Short mmCIF file of C-alpha atoms and ligand atoms in Angstrom, two decimals:
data_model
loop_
_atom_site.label_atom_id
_atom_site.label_comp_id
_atom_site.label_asym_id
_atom_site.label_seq_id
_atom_site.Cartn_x
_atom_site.Cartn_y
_atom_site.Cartn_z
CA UNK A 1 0.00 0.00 0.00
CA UNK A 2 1.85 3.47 -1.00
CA UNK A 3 1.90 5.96 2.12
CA UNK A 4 -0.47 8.71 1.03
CA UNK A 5 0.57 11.89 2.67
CA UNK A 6 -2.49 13.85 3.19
CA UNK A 7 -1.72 18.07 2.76
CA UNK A 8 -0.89 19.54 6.09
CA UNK A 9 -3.76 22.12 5.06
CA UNK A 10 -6.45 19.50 5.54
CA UNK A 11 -5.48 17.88 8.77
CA UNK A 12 -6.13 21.86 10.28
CA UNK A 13 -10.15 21.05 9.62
CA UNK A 14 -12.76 19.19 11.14
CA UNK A 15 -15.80 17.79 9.17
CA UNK A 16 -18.98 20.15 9.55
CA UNK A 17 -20.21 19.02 13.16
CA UNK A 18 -23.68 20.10 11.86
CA UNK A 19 -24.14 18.05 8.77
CA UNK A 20 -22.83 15.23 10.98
CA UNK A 21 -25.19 15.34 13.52
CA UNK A 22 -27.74 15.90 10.86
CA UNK A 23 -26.54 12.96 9.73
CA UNK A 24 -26.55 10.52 12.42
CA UNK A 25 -30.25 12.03 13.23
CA UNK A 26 -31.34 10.78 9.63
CA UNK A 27 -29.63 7.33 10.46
CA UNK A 28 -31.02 6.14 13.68
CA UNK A 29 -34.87 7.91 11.76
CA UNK A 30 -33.99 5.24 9.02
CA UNK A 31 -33.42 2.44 11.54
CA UNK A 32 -37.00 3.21 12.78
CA UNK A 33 -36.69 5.74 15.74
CA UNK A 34 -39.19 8.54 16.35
CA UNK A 35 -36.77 10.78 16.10
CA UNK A 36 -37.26 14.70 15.90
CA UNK A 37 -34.21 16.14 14.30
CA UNK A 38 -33.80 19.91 14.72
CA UNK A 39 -30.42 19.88 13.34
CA UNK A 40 -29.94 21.03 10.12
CA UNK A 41 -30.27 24.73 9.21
CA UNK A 42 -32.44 23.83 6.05
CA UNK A 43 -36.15 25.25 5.91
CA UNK A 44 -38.72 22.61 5.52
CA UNK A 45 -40.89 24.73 3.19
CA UNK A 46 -40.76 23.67 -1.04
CA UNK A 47 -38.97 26.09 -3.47
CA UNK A 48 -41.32 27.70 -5.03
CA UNK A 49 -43.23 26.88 -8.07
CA UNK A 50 -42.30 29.84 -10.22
CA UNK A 51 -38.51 29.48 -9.51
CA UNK A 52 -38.64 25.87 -10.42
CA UNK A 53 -40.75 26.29 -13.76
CA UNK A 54 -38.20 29.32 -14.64
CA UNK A 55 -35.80 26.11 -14.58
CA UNK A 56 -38.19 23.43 -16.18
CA UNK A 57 -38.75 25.68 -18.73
CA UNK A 58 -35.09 26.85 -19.35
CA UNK A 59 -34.50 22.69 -19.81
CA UNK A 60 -37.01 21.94 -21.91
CA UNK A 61 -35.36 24.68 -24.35
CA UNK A 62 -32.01 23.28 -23.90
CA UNK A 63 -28.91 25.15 -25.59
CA UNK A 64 -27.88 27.41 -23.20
CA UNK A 65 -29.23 25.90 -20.03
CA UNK A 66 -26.64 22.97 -20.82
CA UNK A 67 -23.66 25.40 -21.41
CA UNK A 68 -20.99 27.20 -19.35
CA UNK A 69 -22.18 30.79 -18.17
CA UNK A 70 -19.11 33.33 -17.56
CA UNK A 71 -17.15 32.50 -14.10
CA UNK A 72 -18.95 34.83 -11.98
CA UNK A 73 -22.53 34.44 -13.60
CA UNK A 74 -24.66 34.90 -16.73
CA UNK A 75 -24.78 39.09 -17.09
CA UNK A 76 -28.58 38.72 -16.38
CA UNK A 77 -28.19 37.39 -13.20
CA UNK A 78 -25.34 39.97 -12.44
CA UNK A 79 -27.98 42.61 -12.99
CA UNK A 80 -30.57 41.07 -10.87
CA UNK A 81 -27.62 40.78 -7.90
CA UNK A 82 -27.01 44.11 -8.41
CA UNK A 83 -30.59 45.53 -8.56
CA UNK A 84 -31.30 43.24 -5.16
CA UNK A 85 -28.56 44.89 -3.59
CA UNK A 86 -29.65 48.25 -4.43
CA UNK A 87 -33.63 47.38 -4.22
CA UNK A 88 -33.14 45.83 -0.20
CA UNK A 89 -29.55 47.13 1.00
CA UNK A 90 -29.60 50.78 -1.36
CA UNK A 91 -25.58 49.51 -1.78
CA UNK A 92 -24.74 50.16 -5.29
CA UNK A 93 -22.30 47.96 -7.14
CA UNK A 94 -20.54 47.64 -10.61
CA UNK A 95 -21.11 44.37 -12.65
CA UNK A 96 -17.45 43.73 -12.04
CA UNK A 97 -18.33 43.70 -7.89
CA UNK A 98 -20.42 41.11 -7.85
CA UNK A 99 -19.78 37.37 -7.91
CA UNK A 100 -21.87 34.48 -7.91
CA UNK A 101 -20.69 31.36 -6.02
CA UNK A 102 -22.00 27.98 -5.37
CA UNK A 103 -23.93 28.69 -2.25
CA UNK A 104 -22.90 31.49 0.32
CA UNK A 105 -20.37 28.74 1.66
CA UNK A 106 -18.38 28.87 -1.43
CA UNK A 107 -18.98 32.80 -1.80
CA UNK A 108 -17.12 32.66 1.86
CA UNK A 109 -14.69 30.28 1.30
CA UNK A 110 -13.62 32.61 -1.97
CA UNK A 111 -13.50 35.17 -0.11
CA UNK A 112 -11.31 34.24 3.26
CA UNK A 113 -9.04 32.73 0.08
CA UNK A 114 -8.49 36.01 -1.50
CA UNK A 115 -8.14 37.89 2.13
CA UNK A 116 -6.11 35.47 4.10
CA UNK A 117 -2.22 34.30 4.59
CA UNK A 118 -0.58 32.30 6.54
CA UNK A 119 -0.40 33.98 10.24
CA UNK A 120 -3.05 36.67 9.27
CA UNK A 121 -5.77 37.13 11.93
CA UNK A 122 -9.52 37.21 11.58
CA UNK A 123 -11.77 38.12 14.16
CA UNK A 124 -14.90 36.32 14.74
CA UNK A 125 -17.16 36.87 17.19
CA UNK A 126 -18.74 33.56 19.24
CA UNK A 127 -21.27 31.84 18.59
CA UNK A 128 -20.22 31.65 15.20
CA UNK A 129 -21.05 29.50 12.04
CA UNK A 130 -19.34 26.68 12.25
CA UNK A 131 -17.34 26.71 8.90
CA UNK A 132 -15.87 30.52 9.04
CA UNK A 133 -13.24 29.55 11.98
CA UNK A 134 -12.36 26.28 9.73
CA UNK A 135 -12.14 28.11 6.26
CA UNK A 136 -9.69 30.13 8.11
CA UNK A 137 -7.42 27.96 9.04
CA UNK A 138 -7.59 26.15 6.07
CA UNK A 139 -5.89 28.78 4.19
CA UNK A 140 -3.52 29.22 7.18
CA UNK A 141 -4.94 32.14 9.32
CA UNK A 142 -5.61 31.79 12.52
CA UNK A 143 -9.60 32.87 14.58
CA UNK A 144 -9.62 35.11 17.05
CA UNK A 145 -12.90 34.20 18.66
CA UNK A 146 -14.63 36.74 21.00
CA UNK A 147 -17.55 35.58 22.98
CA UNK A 148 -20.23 37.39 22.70
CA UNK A 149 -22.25 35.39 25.58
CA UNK A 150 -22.25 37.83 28.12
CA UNK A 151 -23.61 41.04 25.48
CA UNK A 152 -26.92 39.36 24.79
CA UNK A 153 -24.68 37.99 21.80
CA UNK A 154 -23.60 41.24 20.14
CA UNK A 155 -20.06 42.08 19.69
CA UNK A 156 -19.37 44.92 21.47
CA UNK A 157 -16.86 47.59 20.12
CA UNK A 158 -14.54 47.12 23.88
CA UNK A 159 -14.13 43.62 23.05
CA UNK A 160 -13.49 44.31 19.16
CA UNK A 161 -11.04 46.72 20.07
CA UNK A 162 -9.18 44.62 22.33
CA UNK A 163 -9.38 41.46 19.64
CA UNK A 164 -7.67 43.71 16.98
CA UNK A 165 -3.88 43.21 16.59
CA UNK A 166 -1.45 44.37 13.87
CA UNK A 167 -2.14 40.81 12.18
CA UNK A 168 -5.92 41.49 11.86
CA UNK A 169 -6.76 40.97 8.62
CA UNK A 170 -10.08 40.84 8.90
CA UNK A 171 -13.69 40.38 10.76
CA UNK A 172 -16.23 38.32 9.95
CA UNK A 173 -20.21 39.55 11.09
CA UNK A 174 -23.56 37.67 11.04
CA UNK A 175 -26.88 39.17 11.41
CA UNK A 176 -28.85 37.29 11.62
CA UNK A 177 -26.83 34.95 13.02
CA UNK A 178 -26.27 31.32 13.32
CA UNK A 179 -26.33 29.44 15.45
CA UNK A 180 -27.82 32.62 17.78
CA UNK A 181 -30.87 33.99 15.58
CA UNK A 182 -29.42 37.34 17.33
CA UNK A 183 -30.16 40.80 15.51
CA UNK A 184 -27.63 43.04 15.58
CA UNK A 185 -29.23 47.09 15.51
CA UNK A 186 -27.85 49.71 13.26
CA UNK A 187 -26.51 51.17 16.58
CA UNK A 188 -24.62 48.28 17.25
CA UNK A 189 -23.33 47.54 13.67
CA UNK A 190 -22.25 51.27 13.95
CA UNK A 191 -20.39 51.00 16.77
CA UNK A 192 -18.20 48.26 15.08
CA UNK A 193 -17.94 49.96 12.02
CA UNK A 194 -16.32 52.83 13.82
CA UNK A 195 -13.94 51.17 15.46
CA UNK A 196 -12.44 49.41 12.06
CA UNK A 197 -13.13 52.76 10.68
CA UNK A 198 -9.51 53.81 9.18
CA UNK A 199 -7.73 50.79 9.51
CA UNK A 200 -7.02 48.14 6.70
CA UNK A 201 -9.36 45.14 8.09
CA UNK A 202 -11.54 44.08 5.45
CA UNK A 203 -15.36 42.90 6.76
CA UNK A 204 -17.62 39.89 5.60
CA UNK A 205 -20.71 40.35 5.97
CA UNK A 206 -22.84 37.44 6.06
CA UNK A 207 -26.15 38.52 5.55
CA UNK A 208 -27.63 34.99 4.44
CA UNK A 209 -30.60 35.19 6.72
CA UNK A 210 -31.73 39.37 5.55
CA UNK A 211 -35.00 38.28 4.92
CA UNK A 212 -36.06 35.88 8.18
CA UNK A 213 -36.20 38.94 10.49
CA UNK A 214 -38.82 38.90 12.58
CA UNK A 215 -37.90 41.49 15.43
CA UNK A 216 -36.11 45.10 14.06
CA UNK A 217 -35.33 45.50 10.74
CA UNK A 218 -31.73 44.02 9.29
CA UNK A 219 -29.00 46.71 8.72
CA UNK A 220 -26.16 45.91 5.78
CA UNK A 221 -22.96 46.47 7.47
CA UNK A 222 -21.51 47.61 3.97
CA UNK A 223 -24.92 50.79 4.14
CA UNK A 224 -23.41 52.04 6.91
CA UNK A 225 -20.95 54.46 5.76
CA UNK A 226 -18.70 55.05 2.58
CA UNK A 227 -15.44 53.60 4.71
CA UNK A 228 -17.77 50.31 5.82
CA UNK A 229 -18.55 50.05 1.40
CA UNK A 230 -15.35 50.28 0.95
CA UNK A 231 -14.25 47.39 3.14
CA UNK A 232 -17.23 45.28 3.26
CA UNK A 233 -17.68 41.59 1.03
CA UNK A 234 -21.52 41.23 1.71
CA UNK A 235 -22.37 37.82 1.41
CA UNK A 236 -25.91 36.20 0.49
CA UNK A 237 -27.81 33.81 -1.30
CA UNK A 238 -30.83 31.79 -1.85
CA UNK A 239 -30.76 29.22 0.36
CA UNK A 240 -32.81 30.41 3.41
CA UNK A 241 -34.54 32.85 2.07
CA UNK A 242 -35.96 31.20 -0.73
CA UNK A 243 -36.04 27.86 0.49
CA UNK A 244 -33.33 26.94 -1.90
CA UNK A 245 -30.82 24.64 0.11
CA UNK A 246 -30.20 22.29 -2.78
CA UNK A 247 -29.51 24.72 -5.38
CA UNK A 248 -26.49 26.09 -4.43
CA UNK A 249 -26.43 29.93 -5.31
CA UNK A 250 -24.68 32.33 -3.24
CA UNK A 251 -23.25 36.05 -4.46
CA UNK A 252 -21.30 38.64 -3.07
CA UNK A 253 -21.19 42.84 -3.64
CA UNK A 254 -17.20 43.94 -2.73
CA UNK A 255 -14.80 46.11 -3.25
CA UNK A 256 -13.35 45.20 -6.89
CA UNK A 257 -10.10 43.85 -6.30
CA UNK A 258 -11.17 41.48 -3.63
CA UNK A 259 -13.65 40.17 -6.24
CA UNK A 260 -11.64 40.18 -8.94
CA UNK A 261 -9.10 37.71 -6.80
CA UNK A 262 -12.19 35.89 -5.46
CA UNK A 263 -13.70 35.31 -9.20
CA UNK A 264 -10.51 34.21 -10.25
CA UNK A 265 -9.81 31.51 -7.45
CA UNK A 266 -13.47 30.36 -8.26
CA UNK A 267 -12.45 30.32 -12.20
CA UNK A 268 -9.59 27.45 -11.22
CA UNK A 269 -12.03 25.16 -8.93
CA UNK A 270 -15.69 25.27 -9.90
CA UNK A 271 -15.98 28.10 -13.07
CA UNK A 272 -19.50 29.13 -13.33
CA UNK A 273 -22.01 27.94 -10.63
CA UNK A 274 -24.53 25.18 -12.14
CA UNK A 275 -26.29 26.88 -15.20
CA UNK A 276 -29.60 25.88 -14.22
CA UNK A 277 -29.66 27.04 -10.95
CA UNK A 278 -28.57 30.38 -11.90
CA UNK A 279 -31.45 30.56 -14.04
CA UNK A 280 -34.22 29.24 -10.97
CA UNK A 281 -32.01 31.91 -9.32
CA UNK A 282 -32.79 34.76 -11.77
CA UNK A 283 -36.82 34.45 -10.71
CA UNK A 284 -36.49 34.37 -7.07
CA UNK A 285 -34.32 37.65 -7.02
CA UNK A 286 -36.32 39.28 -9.23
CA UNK A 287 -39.38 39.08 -7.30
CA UNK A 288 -39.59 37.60 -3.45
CA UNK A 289 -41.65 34.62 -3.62
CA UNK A 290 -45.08 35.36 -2.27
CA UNK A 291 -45.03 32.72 -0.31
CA UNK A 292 -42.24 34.51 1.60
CA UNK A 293 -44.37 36.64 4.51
CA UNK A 294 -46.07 33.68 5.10
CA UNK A 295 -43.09 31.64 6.15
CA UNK A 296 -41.65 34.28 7.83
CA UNK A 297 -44.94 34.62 9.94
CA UNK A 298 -44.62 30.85 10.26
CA UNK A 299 -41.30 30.42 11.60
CA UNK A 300 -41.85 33.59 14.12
CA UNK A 301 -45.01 31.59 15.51
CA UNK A 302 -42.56 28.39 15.91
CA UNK A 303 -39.75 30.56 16.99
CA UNK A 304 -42.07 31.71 19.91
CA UNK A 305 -43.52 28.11 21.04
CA UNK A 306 -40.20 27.07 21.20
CA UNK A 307 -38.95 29.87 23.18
CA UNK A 308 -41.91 29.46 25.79
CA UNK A 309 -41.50 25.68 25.28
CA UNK A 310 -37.72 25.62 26.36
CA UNK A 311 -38.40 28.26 29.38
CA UNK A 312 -40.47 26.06 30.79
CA UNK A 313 -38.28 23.25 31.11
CA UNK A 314 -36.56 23.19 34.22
CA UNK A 315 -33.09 24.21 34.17
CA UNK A 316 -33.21 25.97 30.37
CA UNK A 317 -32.94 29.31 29.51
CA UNK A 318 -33.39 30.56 26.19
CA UNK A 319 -33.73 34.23 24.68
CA UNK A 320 -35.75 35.09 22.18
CA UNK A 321 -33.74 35.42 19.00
CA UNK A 322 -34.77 38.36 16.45
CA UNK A 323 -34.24 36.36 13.17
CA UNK A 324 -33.14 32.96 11.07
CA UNK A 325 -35.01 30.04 12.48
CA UNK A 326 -32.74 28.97 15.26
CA UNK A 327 -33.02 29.43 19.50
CA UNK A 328 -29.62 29.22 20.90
CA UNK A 329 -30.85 28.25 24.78
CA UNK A 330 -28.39 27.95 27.76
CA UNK A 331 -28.32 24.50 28.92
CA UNK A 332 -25.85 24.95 31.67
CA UNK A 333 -28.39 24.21 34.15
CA UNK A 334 -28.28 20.82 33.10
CA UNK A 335 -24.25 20.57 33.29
CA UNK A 336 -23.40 18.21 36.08
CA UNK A 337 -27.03 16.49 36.69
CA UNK A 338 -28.06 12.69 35.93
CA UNK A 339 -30.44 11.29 34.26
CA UNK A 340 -30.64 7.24 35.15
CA UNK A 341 -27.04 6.01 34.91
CA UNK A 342 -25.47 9.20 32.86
CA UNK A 343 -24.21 12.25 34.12
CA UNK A 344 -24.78 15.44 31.83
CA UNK A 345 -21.06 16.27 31.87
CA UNK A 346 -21.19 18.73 28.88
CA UNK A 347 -23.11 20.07 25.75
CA UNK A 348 -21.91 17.41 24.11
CA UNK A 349 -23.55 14.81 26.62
CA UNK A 350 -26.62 16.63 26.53
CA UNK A 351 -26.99 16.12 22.78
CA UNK A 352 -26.01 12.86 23.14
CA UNK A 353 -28.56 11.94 25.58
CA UNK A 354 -31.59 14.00 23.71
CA UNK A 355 -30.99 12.43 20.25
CA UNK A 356 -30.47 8.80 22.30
CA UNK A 357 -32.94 9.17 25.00
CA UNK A 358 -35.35 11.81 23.99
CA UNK A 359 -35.41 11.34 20.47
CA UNK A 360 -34.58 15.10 20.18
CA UNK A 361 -31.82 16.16 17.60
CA UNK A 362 -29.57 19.40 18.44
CA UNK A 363 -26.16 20.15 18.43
CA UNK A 364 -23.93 20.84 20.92
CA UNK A 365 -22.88 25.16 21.62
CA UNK A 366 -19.02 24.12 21.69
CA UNK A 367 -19.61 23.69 18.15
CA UNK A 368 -20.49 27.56 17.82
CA UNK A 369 -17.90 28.42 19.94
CA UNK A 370 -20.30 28.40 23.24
CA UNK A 371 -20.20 25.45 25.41
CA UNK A 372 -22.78 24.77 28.12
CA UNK A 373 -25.69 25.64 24.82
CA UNK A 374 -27.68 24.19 22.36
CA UNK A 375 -28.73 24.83 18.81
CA UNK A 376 -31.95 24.04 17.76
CA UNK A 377 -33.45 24.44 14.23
CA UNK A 378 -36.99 25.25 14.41
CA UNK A 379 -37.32 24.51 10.36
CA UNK A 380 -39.93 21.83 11.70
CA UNK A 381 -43.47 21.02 11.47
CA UNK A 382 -45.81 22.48 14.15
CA UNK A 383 -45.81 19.23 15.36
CA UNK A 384 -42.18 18.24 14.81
CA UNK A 385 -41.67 21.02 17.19
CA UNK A 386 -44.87 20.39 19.84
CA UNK A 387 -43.54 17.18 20.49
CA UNK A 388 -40.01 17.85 20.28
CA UNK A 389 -40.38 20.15 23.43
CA UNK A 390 -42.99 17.83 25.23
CA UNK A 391 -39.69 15.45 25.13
CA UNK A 392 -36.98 18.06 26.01
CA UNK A 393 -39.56 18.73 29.07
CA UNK A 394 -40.29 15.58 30.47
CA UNK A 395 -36.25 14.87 30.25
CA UNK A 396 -36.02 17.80 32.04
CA UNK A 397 -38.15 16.65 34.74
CA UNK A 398 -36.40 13.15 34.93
CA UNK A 399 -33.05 14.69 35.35
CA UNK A 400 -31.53 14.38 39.61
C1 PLP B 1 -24.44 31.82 8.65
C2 PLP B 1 -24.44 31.01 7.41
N1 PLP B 1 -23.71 31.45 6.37
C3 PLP B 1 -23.67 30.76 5.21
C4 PLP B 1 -24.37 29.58 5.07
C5 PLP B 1 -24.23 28.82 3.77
O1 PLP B 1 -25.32 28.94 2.95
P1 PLP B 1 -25.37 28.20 1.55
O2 PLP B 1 -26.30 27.05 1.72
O3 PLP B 1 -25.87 29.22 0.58
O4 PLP B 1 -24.00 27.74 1.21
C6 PLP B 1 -25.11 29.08 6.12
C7 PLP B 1 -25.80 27.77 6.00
O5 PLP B 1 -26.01 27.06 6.93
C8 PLP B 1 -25.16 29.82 7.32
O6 PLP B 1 -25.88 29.40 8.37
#
């Protein structure tokens, strides 16, 4: 057997801990269990009709639908980015600013590749998507993480200002957030804003969750002055919004040479993003689905049963996130009790013991960066989610 060296690059990340939870919920639900898995960060609602006819049509015409687009998109779609950005953000950007990626992941992963060298910083505030702290060490940087637990999970400009070093490269922002579901204010966004104000630390802005705001309004960090445009990759996409997971569309608006470097990393791994999907992607940005305030009055009614679900267990506490479709509750009340045999040691344990016990999926906070809490999706059925905290109650009231 030859010894194949794996790159010292890869042996610096960990699989997604989300998808593999996700995972292993789907695995014991196919060997029969009842289980509720609130995992996955995927809305349960169906793309809508008109996007997919857009791309049934497009295929039953053939030619270009089966054909490379230009790296960064087909010009159309360009034009739709752009008019979105302007039309929901009022940022204004060149054709040459914009790039679209497979999925906001990739749009990320472009972008950290085009920011980041070896020993560069980037700060990024906790609880944080799982991927951005990998992503950055992938390409050799190293996360500065700073917790955000004890600011209602808002990054305050003291602890920004003590993160920053002469290696900061960069910050990474999420609001909405995930795994949180917190809303960061204009007031708050401004506050950071001001303190990178001058310096030469670029911003991403994930904004992937804009339009699942269901307390304030959401700011674009890149709106909030000419220095913030000028520093600011705003990140987005189709996937939550539009109930779009499997298509795998994301896009940026930057400043141009971090997009030019960013379109051509993409042109040497996956060139254009799938044809068709740009093309389902063209009718969604064009026009919100209007299905869309529906959803969004949907997930805040789940968002609040859970919230009042979770509160009443004993030992939980959980705040009400403004936005996405996650709760983010403190479980630390639960650190150190038993329930039968097994002592709830950690996060970790906890999840263990819900998915096992109480048929409830979630993933551990250590995975965000914020041990001692859970993540749960509340993507789920009104019943999914009535029974799911009937279960997380009654282990509650088993636990000694
Ligand atoms: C904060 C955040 N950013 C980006 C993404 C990636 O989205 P996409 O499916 O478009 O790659 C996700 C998906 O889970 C997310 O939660």
């Amino acid at each position: 057997m030859p010894n194949l060296r794996l790159a010292r690059r890869v042996g610096r990340i960990q699989p997604s801990a989300t998808l593999a939870l996700t995972a292993r919920a789907k695995a014991l639900k196919a060997e029969g269990k009842d289980v509720i898995a609130l995992t996955a960060g995927e809305p349960d609602f169906e793309t809508p009709m008109p996007i997919r006819q857009g791309a049934i049509d497009a295929l039953h015409k053939g030619g270009a639908v089966g054909r490379y687009t230009p790296v960064g998109g087909t010009p159309e779609l360009i034009k739709a980015v752009i008019e979105k950005f302007r039309r929901d953000n009022g940022l204004d950007y060149k054709p040459e600013q914009i790039l679209v990626s497979c999925g906001a992941k990739h749009s990320i992963f472009n972008a950290i590749g085009a920011l980041i060298d070896d020993g560069d910083e980037v700060i990024v505030p906790a609880p944080f998507w799982v991927s951005y702290p990998e992503m950055i060490r992938f390409f050799g940087g190293t996360p500065v993480i700073v917790d955000t637990s004890a600011s209602g999970f808002v990054l305050t400009p003291e602890a920004l200002r003590k993160a920053i070093t002469p290696r900061t490269r960069l910050l990474i922002v999420n609001s909405p957030g995930n795994p949180t579901g917190a809303v960061w204010d204009r007031q708050a966004q401004q506050a950071i804003a001001d303190v990178v104000a001058g310096t030469d630390i670029a911003v991403i802005s994930d904004e992937i969750y804009e339009k699942l705001v269901y307390d304030g309004a959401h700011v674009a960090f890149a709106g909030l002055s000419t220095d913030a445009y000028d520093r600011t990759i705003t990140v987005n996409g189709v996937a939550k919004a539009y109930a779009m997971t499997g298509w795998r569309i994301g896009y940026v608006g930057g400043p141009l040479a971090v997009v030019k470097a960013m379109n051509a990393l993409q042109s040497h791994s996956t060139s254009n993003p799938t044809t068709v999907a740009q093309l389902a992607t063209l009718t969604a940005l064009k026009n919100d689905p209007k299905e869309l305030p529906d959803w969004r009055r949907q997930y805040q009614a789940r968002r609040d049963r859970m919230v009042a679900g979770l509160n009443a267990a004993k030992g939980v506490k959980c705040a009400v996130p403004g936005g996405a479709f996650y709760v983010f509750p403190d479980f630390r009340g639960w650190i150190g009790r038993r329930h039968g045999d097994t002592v709830l040691l950690n996060d970790a344990a906890i999840c263990e013991a819900l998915l096992t016990r109480a048929l409830v999926g979630g993933v551990p906070g250590g995975e965000f960066g914020a041990p001692g809490f859970v993540r749960f999706s509340y993507a789920a059925s009104d019943e999914e989610i009535a029974k799911a905290i009937e279960r997380i109650q009654r282990f509650a009231a088993e636990l000694v």
